[in-house]
Short mmCIF file of C-alpha atoms in Angstrom, two decimals:
data_model
loop_
_atom_site.label_atom_id
_atom_site.label_comp_id
_atom_site.label_asym_id
_atom_site.label_seq_id
_atom_site.Cartn_x
_atom_site.Cartn_y
_atom_site.Cartn_z
CA MET D 3 112.75 60.60 -80.19
CA TYR D 4 110.46 63.36 -78.85
CA VAL D 5 107.60 62.08 -76.15
CA PRO D 6 103.97 64.21 -76.14
CA VAL D 7 103.68 63.54 -72.77
CA ASP D 8 107.63 63.54 -70.92
CA GLU D 9 108.32 66.48 -72.70
CA ALA D 10 105.02 68.72 -73.13
CA GLN D 11 105.53 72.24 -70.99
CA PRO D 12 101.92 72.91 -69.37
CA GLY D 13 101.26 76.54 -70.12
CA LEU D 14 98.46 79.41 -67.96
CA PHE D 15 94.98 78.03 -68.73
CA GLY D 16 92.44 80.77 -69.52
CA PHE D 17 95.59 83.48 -70.56
CA HIS D 18 93.63 84.00 -73.77
CA LEU D 19 90.90 85.57 -71.48
CA ALA D 20 92.65 88.67 -71.08
CA GLY D 21 92.45 91.88 -73.62
CA SER D 22 95.49 94.36 -74.29
CA ASP D 23 93.37 96.54 -71.91
CA THR D 24 92.72 93.45 -69.21
CA THR D 25 93.72 95.46 -65.72
CA ASP D 26 92.35 93.29 -63.06
CA ILE D 27 92.60 88.92 -63.76
CA ILE D 28 91.77 86.34 -60.83
CA LEU D 29 95.27 83.99 -60.70
CA ALA D 30 93.37 80.40 -59.52
CA GLY D 31 94.86 77.05 -58.14
CA HIS D 32 93.63 75.21 -61.10
CA GLU D 33 91.88 75.09 -63.80
CA LEU D 34 88.43 74.56 -62.49
CA ASP D 35 88.76 77.11 -59.99
CA ALA D 36 89.39 79.46 -62.96
CA VAL D 37 86.22 78.71 -65.09
CA ALA D 38 83.82 78.87 -62.09
CA ALA D 39 85.65 82.18 -61.18
CA PHE D 40 84.94 83.54 -65.02
CA GLN D 41 82.18 82.14 -65.60
CA GLU D 42 80.54 84.04 -62.08
CA THR D 43 82.60 87.13 -61.92
CA GLY D 44 84.03 88.12 -65.68
CA ILE D 45 86.86 89.10 -64.55
CA PRO D 46 89.75 86.73 -66.94
CA ALA D 47 89.87 83.91 -64.47
CA MET D 48 93.65 81.94 -65.04
CA SER D 49 95.44 78.76 -63.50
CA LEU D 50 99.44 78.42 -63.02
CA PRO D 51 100.37 75.60 -64.67
CA ARG D 52 102.14 73.08 -62.31
CA GLY D 53 99.70 73.88 -59.97
CA PRO D 54 99.17 76.15 -57.00
CA TYR D 55 102.24 76.22 -55.48
CA GLN D 56 104.51 77.21 -58.41
CA LEU D 57 104.83 80.31 -60.17
CA PRO D 58 107.63 80.04 -62.75
CA LEU D 59 109.86 82.87 -64.70
CA ASP D 60 108.66 82.69 -67.36
CA THR D 61 104.38 82.69 -66.12
CA MET D 62 105.55 85.70 -63.82
CA ARG D 63 107.31 87.92 -66.66
CA ALA D 64 103.56 87.41 -67.96
CA LEU D 65 101.85 88.84 -65.56
CA GLU D 66 103.54 91.63 -65.31
CA ARG D 67 101.27 93.84 -67.64
CA PHE D 68 97.90 93.77 -65.09
CA GLU D 69 97.51 95.99 -62.62
CA ARG D 70 95.41 94.11 -59.94
CA VAL D 71 96.02 90.27 -59.25
CA TYR D 72 93.11 88.65 -56.86
CA VAL D 73 95.10 85.36 -55.48
CA TRP D 74 92.16 82.68 -55.25
CA LEU D 75 93.75 79.87 -54.01
CA ASP D 76 92.57 76.86 -52.23
CA ASP D 77 91.35 78.39 -48.89
CA ASP D 78 93.79 76.58 -46.17
CA HIS D 79 97.27 75.84 -44.37
CA GLN D 80 99.12 75.46 -47.53
CA GLY D 81 96.92 77.79 -49.93
CA ALA D 82 98.07 80.60 -48.11
CA GLU D 83 101.59 79.62 -47.66
CA ALA D 84 101.50 79.77 -51.49
CA ALA D 85 99.56 83.13 -51.46
CA LYS D 86 101.97 84.69 -49.58
CA LEU D 87 104.70 83.43 -51.46
CA ILE D 88 103.02 84.09 -55.27
CA THR D 89 101.62 88.28 -53.56
CA ARG D 90 105.77 88.72 -53.02
CA LYS D 91 107.06 87.54 -56.24
CA LEU D 92 104.16 89.53 -58.37
CA GLY D 93 104.22 92.98 -55.76
CA VAL D 94 102.28 93.17 -52.83
CA ASP D 95 100.61 96.13 -53.77
CA ARG D 96 99.31 94.76 -56.18
CA CYS D 97 97.80 92.20 -55.01
CA LEU D 98 94.40 91.31 -53.15
CA ILE D 99 93.80 87.85 -51.32
CA VAL D 100 91.07 86.07 -52.07
CA HIS D 101 89.24 83.84 -48.81
CA SER D 102 86.63 81.48 -50.52
CA LYS D 103 85.22 80.10 -46.61
CA GLY D 104 85.29 83.64 -45.96
CA GLY D 105 86.13 82.94 -42.13
CA ASN D 106 84.17 80.54 -41.19
CA PRO D 107 86.12 77.26 -40.99
CA GLN D 108 83.40 75.30 -42.58
CA GLY D 109 83.06 76.92 -45.76
CA PRO D 110 84.13 75.99 -49.00
CA LYS D 111 88.30 75.67 -49.41
CA SER D 112 88.21 76.97 -53.47
CA ALA D 113 85.86 79.00 -55.88
CA SER D 114 84.67 75.67 -57.49
CA ILE D 115 83.43 73.98 -54.34
CA ALA D 116 81.92 77.53 -53.60
CA LEU D 117 79.75 77.62 -56.58
CA ALA D 118 79.28 74.23 -56.20
CA ARG D 119 77.31 75.81 -52.70
CA GLY D 120 75.90 78.14 -53.91
CA TYR D 121 78.11 81.00 -53.25
CA ASP D 122 77.92 84.10 -55.05
CA LEU D 123 81.37 84.47 -55.88
CA LYS D 124 80.95 88.44 -57.12
CA SER D 125 80.50 88.99 -53.12
CA VAL D 126 83.70 86.75 -51.90
CA LEU D 127 85.67 88.72 -54.98
CA GLU D 128 84.98 91.85 -53.29
CA SER D 129 85.58 90.67 -49.67
CA SER D 130 89.23 89.81 -50.75
CA GLN D 131 92.08 91.78 -49.12
CA PRO D 132 95.39 93.09 -49.97
CA VAL D 133 97.67 91.70 -48.07
CA GLN D 134 99.84 93.63 -44.60
CA HIS D 135 103.30 93.95 -44.42
CA ASP D 136 105.23 91.08 -43.92
CA LYS D 137 106.99 93.12 -39.92
CA VAL D 138 104.06 93.99 -38.62
CA LEU D 139 100.97 91.70 -37.39
CA ASP D 140 99.03 92.12 -35.15
CA PHE D 141 97.01 88.91 -33.75
CA SER D 142 93.34 88.53 -36.23
CA ALA D 143 95.64 87.82 -38.54
CA LEU D 144 97.79 85.10 -36.83
CA ARG D 145 93.98 83.65 -35.91
CA GLU D 146 92.38 81.51 -38.28
CA ALA D 147 96.27 80.46 -38.89
CA VAL D 148 96.85 79.80 -35.02
CA LYS D 149 92.90 77.99 -34.71
CA PHE D 150 93.85 75.55 -37.96
CA GLU D 151 96.81 74.59 -36.14
CA VAL D 152 95.27 74.16 -33.18
CA THR D 153 92.23 71.50 -34.25
CA ASN D 154 94.73 70.19 -37.46
CA PRO D 155 97.72 68.97 -36.08
CA ASP D 156 98.51 66.07 -38.44
CA LEU D 157 97.74 68.93 -41.76
CA ILE D 158 101.00 71.33 -40.09
CA ARG D 159 103.47 68.29 -40.10
CA GLY D 160 105.99 69.20 -42.95
CA VAL D 161 106.34 66.79 -46.60
CA GLU D 162 106.38 63.90 -45.16
CA SER D 163 108.97 60.36 -46.48
CA THR D 164 108.31 57.69 -48.55
CA ASP D 165 110.79 54.96 -47.50
CA PHE D 166 110.95 55.88 -44.27
CA PRO D 167 107.54 55.70 -42.38
CA GLY D 168 109.21 55.69 -38.33
CA TRP D 169 111.53 59.01 -39.60
CA ASN D 170 108.05 60.88 -40.12
CA ALA D 171 106.90 59.90 -36.77
CA ILE D 172 109.61 61.31 -35.12
CA TYR D 173 110.65 64.39 -37.23
CA LYS D 174 107.35 65.20 -38.36
CA GLY D 175 108.42 66.20 -42.31
CA LEU D 176 110.18 68.85 -44.30
CA ARG D 177 108.72 72.50 -43.04
CA PRO D 178 109.72 75.29 -44.79
CA GLY D 179 111.00 78.14 -42.58
CA GLU D 180 113.31 75.03 -41.20
CA LEU D 181 117.80 74.52 -40.89
CA THR D 182 118.08 70.70 -40.54
CA ILE D 183 122.59 70.29 -39.39
CA LEU D 184 123.19 66.65 -40.44
CA SER D 185 126.39 65.40 -39.43
CA GLY D 186 128.06 62.10 -39.16
CA PRO D 187 131.35 60.55 -39.50
CA THR D 188 133.17 60.75 -42.64
CA GLY D 189 131.72 57.78 -44.73
CA CYS D 190 128.63 56.72 -42.55
CA GLY D 191 126.68 57.73 -45.95
CA LYS D 192 125.25 61.11 -45.10
CA THR D 193 125.48 62.62 -48.89
CA THR D 194 123.63 59.26 -49.77
CA VAL D 195 121.06 59.26 -47.60
CA ILE D 196 120.11 62.92 -47.61
CA SER D 197 120.51 62.55 -51.24
CA GLN D 198 117.41 60.01 -51.55
CA MET D 199 115.67 61.55 -49.49
CA SER D 200 116.18 65.07 -51.11
CA LEU D 201 115.02 63.05 -53.97
CA ASP D 202 112.07 61.45 -51.95
CA PHE D 203 110.47 65.87 -50.99
CA CYS D 204 110.61 66.08 -54.86
CA LYS D 205 108.95 63.36 -56.01
CA SER D 206 106.22 64.58 -53.56
CA GLY D 207 106.64 68.12 -55.58
CA VAL D 208 109.08 70.32 -53.75
CA SER D 209 111.60 72.45 -55.64
CA THR D 210 115.30 71.38 -54.11
CA LEU D 211 117.99 72.56 -55.41
CA TRP D 212 121.61 70.67 -54.33
CA GLY D 213 125.05 72.41 -53.13
CA SER D 214 127.67 69.80 -53.84
CA PHE D 215 130.71 71.10 -52.67
CA GLU D 216 132.81 67.53 -52.13
CA ILE D 217 130.66 65.66 -54.89
CA PRO D 218 130.47 66.64 -58.36
CA ASN D 219 126.93 66.94 -59.48
CA VAL D 220 127.43 64.86 -62.77
CA ARG D 221 127.95 61.84 -59.88
CA LEU D 222 125.86 63.11 -57.14
CA ALA D 223 122.77 63.22 -60.52
CA THR D 224 124.26 59.36 -61.49
CA ARG D 225 123.59 58.16 -57.85
CA MET D 226 119.96 59.87 -57.81
CA MET D 227 119.02 58.40 -61.09
CA GLY D 228 120.06 55.91 -59.44
CA GLN D 229 118.13 55.66 -56.24
CA LEU D 230 115.16 56.78 -58.29
CA ALA D 231 115.66 53.62 -60.46
CA LYS D 232 116.05 51.60 -57.76
CA LYS D 233 118.71 49.71 -59.69
CA ASP D 234 122.43 50.14 -60.64
CA LEU D 235 121.49 51.69 -64.26
CA SER D 236 125.59 50.78 -65.15
CA LYS D 237 124.04 47.18 -65.79
CA SER D 238 120.82 47.87 -67.22
CA PRO D 239 122.18 50.61 -69.46
CA MET D 240 119.20 50.42 -72.44
CA GLU D 241 117.05 52.18 -69.37
CA VAL D 242 119.08 54.72 -69.10
CA ASP D 243 117.06 57.28 -71.05
CA TYR D 244 114.34 56.31 -70.09
CA TRP D 245 114.97 57.58 -66.11
CA SER D 246 116.51 60.19 -67.52
CA ARG D 247 113.34 60.78 -68.93
CA LYS D 248 112.00 60.69 -65.34
CA PHE D 249 114.57 61.83 -63.44
CA GLU D 250 114.46 64.89 -65.62
CA GLN D 251 110.81 65.70 -64.93
CA LEU D 252 111.67 66.44 -60.76
CA PRO D 253 111.57 70.17 -59.91
CA ILE D 254 115.92 69.82 -58.81
CA TYR D 255 118.48 72.42 -59.40
CA PHE D 256 122.37 71.83 -59.01
CA LEU D 257 124.46 75.31 -58.23
CA LYS D 258 127.33 75.35 -59.96
CA PHE D 259 129.93 75.48 -57.12
CA HIS D 260 132.81 72.62 -55.52
CA GLY D 261 134.98 73.08 -53.17
CA SER D 262 135.55 76.30 -51.26
CA THR D 263 133.04 78.97 -52.42
CA LYS D 264 132.46 82.25 -50.56
CA PRO D 265 128.63 82.26 -48.46
CA ASP D 266 127.92 85.69 -50.17
CA THR D 267 128.02 84.13 -53.96
CA VAL D 268 126.50 80.98 -52.53
CA LEU D 269 123.14 82.74 -50.99
CA GLU D 270 122.88 85.21 -54.02
CA THR D 271 122.20 82.07 -56.58
CA MET D 272 120.40 80.66 -53.37
CA ARG D 273 117.74 83.84 -53.74
CA HIS D 274 117.48 83.49 -57.58
CA ALA D 275 116.88 80.18 -57.78
CA VAL D 276 114.04 80.56 -54.75
CA TYR D 277 113.08 83.85 -56.59
CA ALA D 278 113.34 81.66 -60.29
CA TYR D 279 112.48 78.26 -59.15
CA ASP D 280 110.56 78.38 -55.70
CA VAL D 281 112.95 75.90 -54.68
CA LYS D 282 111.52 74.70 -51.14
CA HIS D 283 114.66 72.46 -49.78
CA ILE D 284 117.94 73.80 -49.76
CA VAL D 285 120.89 71.24 -49.46
CA ILE D 286 124.47 72.40 -48.70
CA ASP D 287 126.71 69.51 -48.98
CA ASN D 288 128.58 70.40 -47.02
CA LEU D 289 130.18 72.63 -44.61
CA GLN D 290 133.69 72.09 -44.20
CA PHE D 291 133.91 71.50 -48.03
CA MET D 292 132.48 74.95 -48.70
CA MET D 293 134.51 77.00 -45.88
CA SER D 294 137.82 75.24 -46.84
CA MET D 295 140.05 78.28 -47.61
CA GLN D 296 138.07 80.80 -46.05
CA ALA D 297 139.69 81.31 -42.69
CA LYS D 298 142.57 79.32 -41.11
CA GLY D 299 142.29 79.26 -37.06
CA ILE D 300 140.26 80.00 -35.27
CA ASP D 301 139.00 82.33 -37.53
CA LYS D 302 138.06 79.39 -39.33
CA TYR D 303 135.39 78.95 -36.24
CA ASP D 304 134.03 82.41 -36.58
CA ALA D 305 133.29 82.54 -40.04
CA GLN D 306 131.19 78.50 -39.82
CA ASP D 307 128.77 80.65 -37.35
CA ALA D 308 128.56 83.56 -39.50
CA ALA D 309 127.85 81.26 -42.84
CA ILE D 310 124.87 78.82 -39.98
CA ALA D 311 123.42 82.40 -39.03
CA THR D 312 123.28 83.91 -42.39
CA PHE D 313 121.64 80.21 -43.25
CA ARG D 314 119.17 80.57 -40.57
CA GLN D 315 118.04 84.20 -41.25
CA PHE D 316 117.77 83.05 -44.83
CA ALA D 317 115.53 79.93 -43.76
CA THR D 318 113.26 82.50 -43.02
CA ASP D 319 112.96 84.84 -44.57
CA GLU D 320 112.51 82.52 -47.44
CA ASN D 321 110.51 80.23 -46.61
CA VAL D 322 112.98 77.16 -47.26
CA HIS D 323 114.26 74.26 -45.61
CA ILE D 324 117.41 74.39 -45.69
CA THR D 325 119.87 71.11 -44.71
CA VAL D 326 123.35 71.33 -44.30
CA VAL D 327 125.80 68.46 -44.37
CA ALA D 328 128.43 68.75 -41.11
CA HIS D 329 131.34 66.78 -40.21
CA LEU D 330 131.52 65.77 -36.68
CA ARG D 331 134.80 67.09 -34.07
CA LYS D 332 138.01 65.03 -35.67
CA ASP D 333 138.69 64.62 -31.90
CA GLN D 334 135.45 63.47 -31.51
CA PRO D 335 135.35 58.88 -31.14
CA ALA D 336 132.11 58.37 -33.97
CA ALA D 337 130.36 55.31 -31.26
CA ASP D 338 129.72 58.31 -28.55
CA ALA D 339 128.71 61.14 -31.10
CA ASP D 340 125.90 63.58 -29.78
CA ILE D 341 124.93 66.94 -30.27
CA ASN D 342 128.12 68.72 -29.08
CA SER D 343 130.89 66.61 -31.60
CA VAL D 344 128.82 68.92 -34.47
CA PHE D 345 131.98 70.06 -35.68
CA GLY D 346 132.51 74.10 -35.43
CA SER D 347 131.07 75.91 -32.01
CA ALA D 348 127.81 75.41 -30.00
CA LYS D 349 126.29 78.38 -32.15
CA VAL D 350 125.84 75.85 -35.38
CA THR D 351 123.93 73.37 -33.53
CA GLN D 352 121.74 76.87 -31.39
CA GLU D 353 120.84 77.61 -34.46
CA ALA D 354 119.33 74.63 -36.20
CA ASP D 355 116.27 73.94 -35.20
CA ASN D 356 116.88 69.82 -36.35
CA VAL D 357 120.18 68.43 -35.21
CA VAL D 358 120.66 64.08 -36.23
CA ILE D 359 123.80 62.46 -36.62
CA LEU D 360 123.97 59.75 -38.88
CA LYS D 361 126.78 56.49 -37.40
CA ARG D 362 126.79 52.86 -38.42
CA HIS D 363 125.16 50.52 -35.97
CA GLY D 364 127.82 47.54 -34.27
CA ASN D 365 130.84 47.77 -36.08
CA SER D 366 133.10 49.58 -38.62
CA GLU D 367 131.57 46.89 -41.48
CA SER D 368 128.34 46.76 -40.26
CA LYS D 369 125.34 47.73 -43.40
CA VAL D 370 123.31 48.68 -40.71
CA ARG D 371 123.19 52.70 -39.93
CA CYS D 372 121.25 54.58 -37.03
CA LEU D 373 119.81 57.94 -38.05
CA ASN D 374 119.15 59.87 -34.35
CA VAL D 375 117.10 62.78 -33.76
CA LEU D 376 118.80 64.95 -31.36
CA LYS D 377 117.27 68.27 -32.07
CA ASN D 378 113.33 68.83 -33.29
CA ARG D 379 112.28 72.60 -32.38
CA PHE D 380 109.07 71.29 -33.97
CA ASP D 381 106.73 68.93 -30.89
CA GLY D 382 110.46 67.94 -28.67
CA ALA D 383 109.83 64.75 -30.51
CA LEU D 384 113.84 62.69 -30.48
CA GLY D 385 114.84 58.71 -31.55
CA LYS D 386 116.38 56.73 -33.54
CA VAL D 387 115.87 55.08 -37.42
CA TYR D 388 117.95 52.18 -38.02
CA MET D 389 119.01 51.62 -42.49
CA SER D 390 119.98 48.48 -44.20
CA PHE D 391 122.54 49.93 -47.42
CA GLU D 392 121.42 48.52 -50.25
CA LYS D 393 124.67 48.52 -52.37
CA GLU D 394 122.76 47.52 -55.83
CA ALA D 395 119.87 50.52 -55.26
CA MET D 396 122.67 52.83 -53.40
CA ALA D 397 119.73 53.74 -51.28
CA PHE D 398 119.05 52.57 -47.26
CA LYS D 399 115.83 51.16 -45.85
CA GLU D 400 114.58 51.16 -42.88
CA ILE D 401 114.46 48.80 -40.39
CA PRO D 402 112.92 47.30 -37.63
CA PRO D 403 115.60 48.04 -34.02
CA PRO D 404 118.29 45.51 -33.74
CA ARG D 405 117.30 43.56 -31.01
CA LYS D 406 120.47 43.42 -28.39
CA ARG D 407 122.51 40.52 -28.54
CA GLN D 408 120.64 37.99 -26.31
CA THR D 409 124.00 35.62 -23.93
CA ALA D 410 123.64 32.24 -23.16
CA LYS D 411 124.26 31.68 -19.37
CA ILE D 412 125.52 28.59 -18.33
CA VAL D 413 124.98 26.78 -15.46
CA LYS D 414 127.57 23.59 -14.77
CA THR D 415 125.37 21.64 -12.91
CA ALA D 416 128.00 18.19 -11.09
CA GLY D 417 130.57 19.24 -13.86
CA LYS D 418 128.01 19.06 -17.59
CA LEU D 419 126.09 21.31 -18.71
CA SER D 420 122.23 20.53 -18.56
CA ILE D 421 120.55 19.89 -21.96
CA ALA D 422 118.73 22.84 -22.35
CA ASP D 423 122.02 24.74 -21.80
CA ARG D 424 124.37 23.23 -24.36
CA LEU D 425 121.77 23.65 -26.46
CA LEU D 426 121.22 27.06 -25.81
CA ALA D 427 124.64 28.09 -26.39
CA GLU D 428 124.88 25.73 -29.66
CA MET D 429 122.33 27.86 -30.47
CA GLU D 430 124.16 31.40 -29.75
CA SER D 431 127.45 29.83 -31.07
CA THR D 432 125.97 29.50 -34.30
CA ASN D 433 124.27 33.41 -34.40
CA MET D 434 120.38 31.95 -33.66
CA LEU D 435 120.17 34.33 -30.83
CA ASP D 436 122.39 37.35 -32.20
CA HIS D 437 119.26 39.19 -34.38
CA ASP D 438 122.29 42.26 -33.89
CA SER D 439 124.74 40.77 -35.89
CA GLU D 440 126.06 42.23 -38.91
CA ASP D 441 126.72 42.13 -41.94
CA SER D 442 130.26 42.07 -43.25
CA SER D 443 129.96 42.71 -47.04
CA GLY D 444 129.12 46.24 -46.47
CA SER D 445 130.28 48.98 -48.23
CA SER D 446 131.48 51.95 -47.66
CA THR D 447 129.11 54.97 -48.44
CA THR D 448 130.14 58.92 -49.15
#
């Protein structure tokens, strides 16, 4: 059945204004900005079909014939990052960046706001500047960004999770240009938690590429769709089509690799995904499966180090966030796991911006997990977040930190227990004082 709202594809707003002899265009982030720019400058103005932070491949091809493109996005931190991406894809030599604020922090953020405040948009357009070479900078190119970071510390945080508010307080959101290592013992739920988090970010508009080298894509997508629905869809088969359409609308893509794969092959595909689909978050699950047949003996550590270094450089060059799932060392007890417990050499954790270890809290049957942030290059904040596994939704739910066990102190008085001590002992025997008790019906997660 065709559902227009679910299946309609957005177009390039304002493209019809450009004639066959048009050489210059304005590329705005929103329809209202495009209308304002065209009205005041007379230059055909268009807005991106999927918001100001994505330039689809078909749209990029449609813009190839124009000689000059004025990129006029919101004059803020996110707009500046999006403008860099768009000009790099369209070609820096033919792009000019328009700054609505003109260097004034209190100035209008966009073309439509500038028009409403009485600004001369022609003058604003004429003050546009070419893109500087990305390898050479002076402080004047950094000044506004530095000022923005100093005066808006909350706005430079990354995309935050809606499922794990406590995680946001420590991790400060998913930030582009960083590499995160997620490790933990086998079966503790690494794939489950990162699939839930990546889905969470996807719902906030973060285009995501999943490289699942251990679990087949069909099984991974099935799990993620259940996490989206927050229920076991095998018990509600009539809802599968509905949630399939919802899942299909998310900006999520999957690598068609499984098991051992050469890192260069993976990197080439990642680069295409960033170029064609504006991918901002890449998940590699997991490093050991991807590298399993690439080297043996001591050489496998060198091969793994080289792969991590390549991912680190890719994250910087392409301004994307890469999350790599890695095993712990086999000789390392899970309960004592720390930053030195990650499989491989020290280079793995040295290259990473963030190192997080997931492990069970309590006994081996516990449904409670602890996400321990052991490295955070952004602001140095470290800490733990506790979660409980919900089998029905195949997802985790953040919970308060479990309290330490309170042990009743038994004091004998003339060979007998006092009434107060006897009451404490009875409460302890029925787990009334054990706030850290574990549910023995926990389910193993991948």
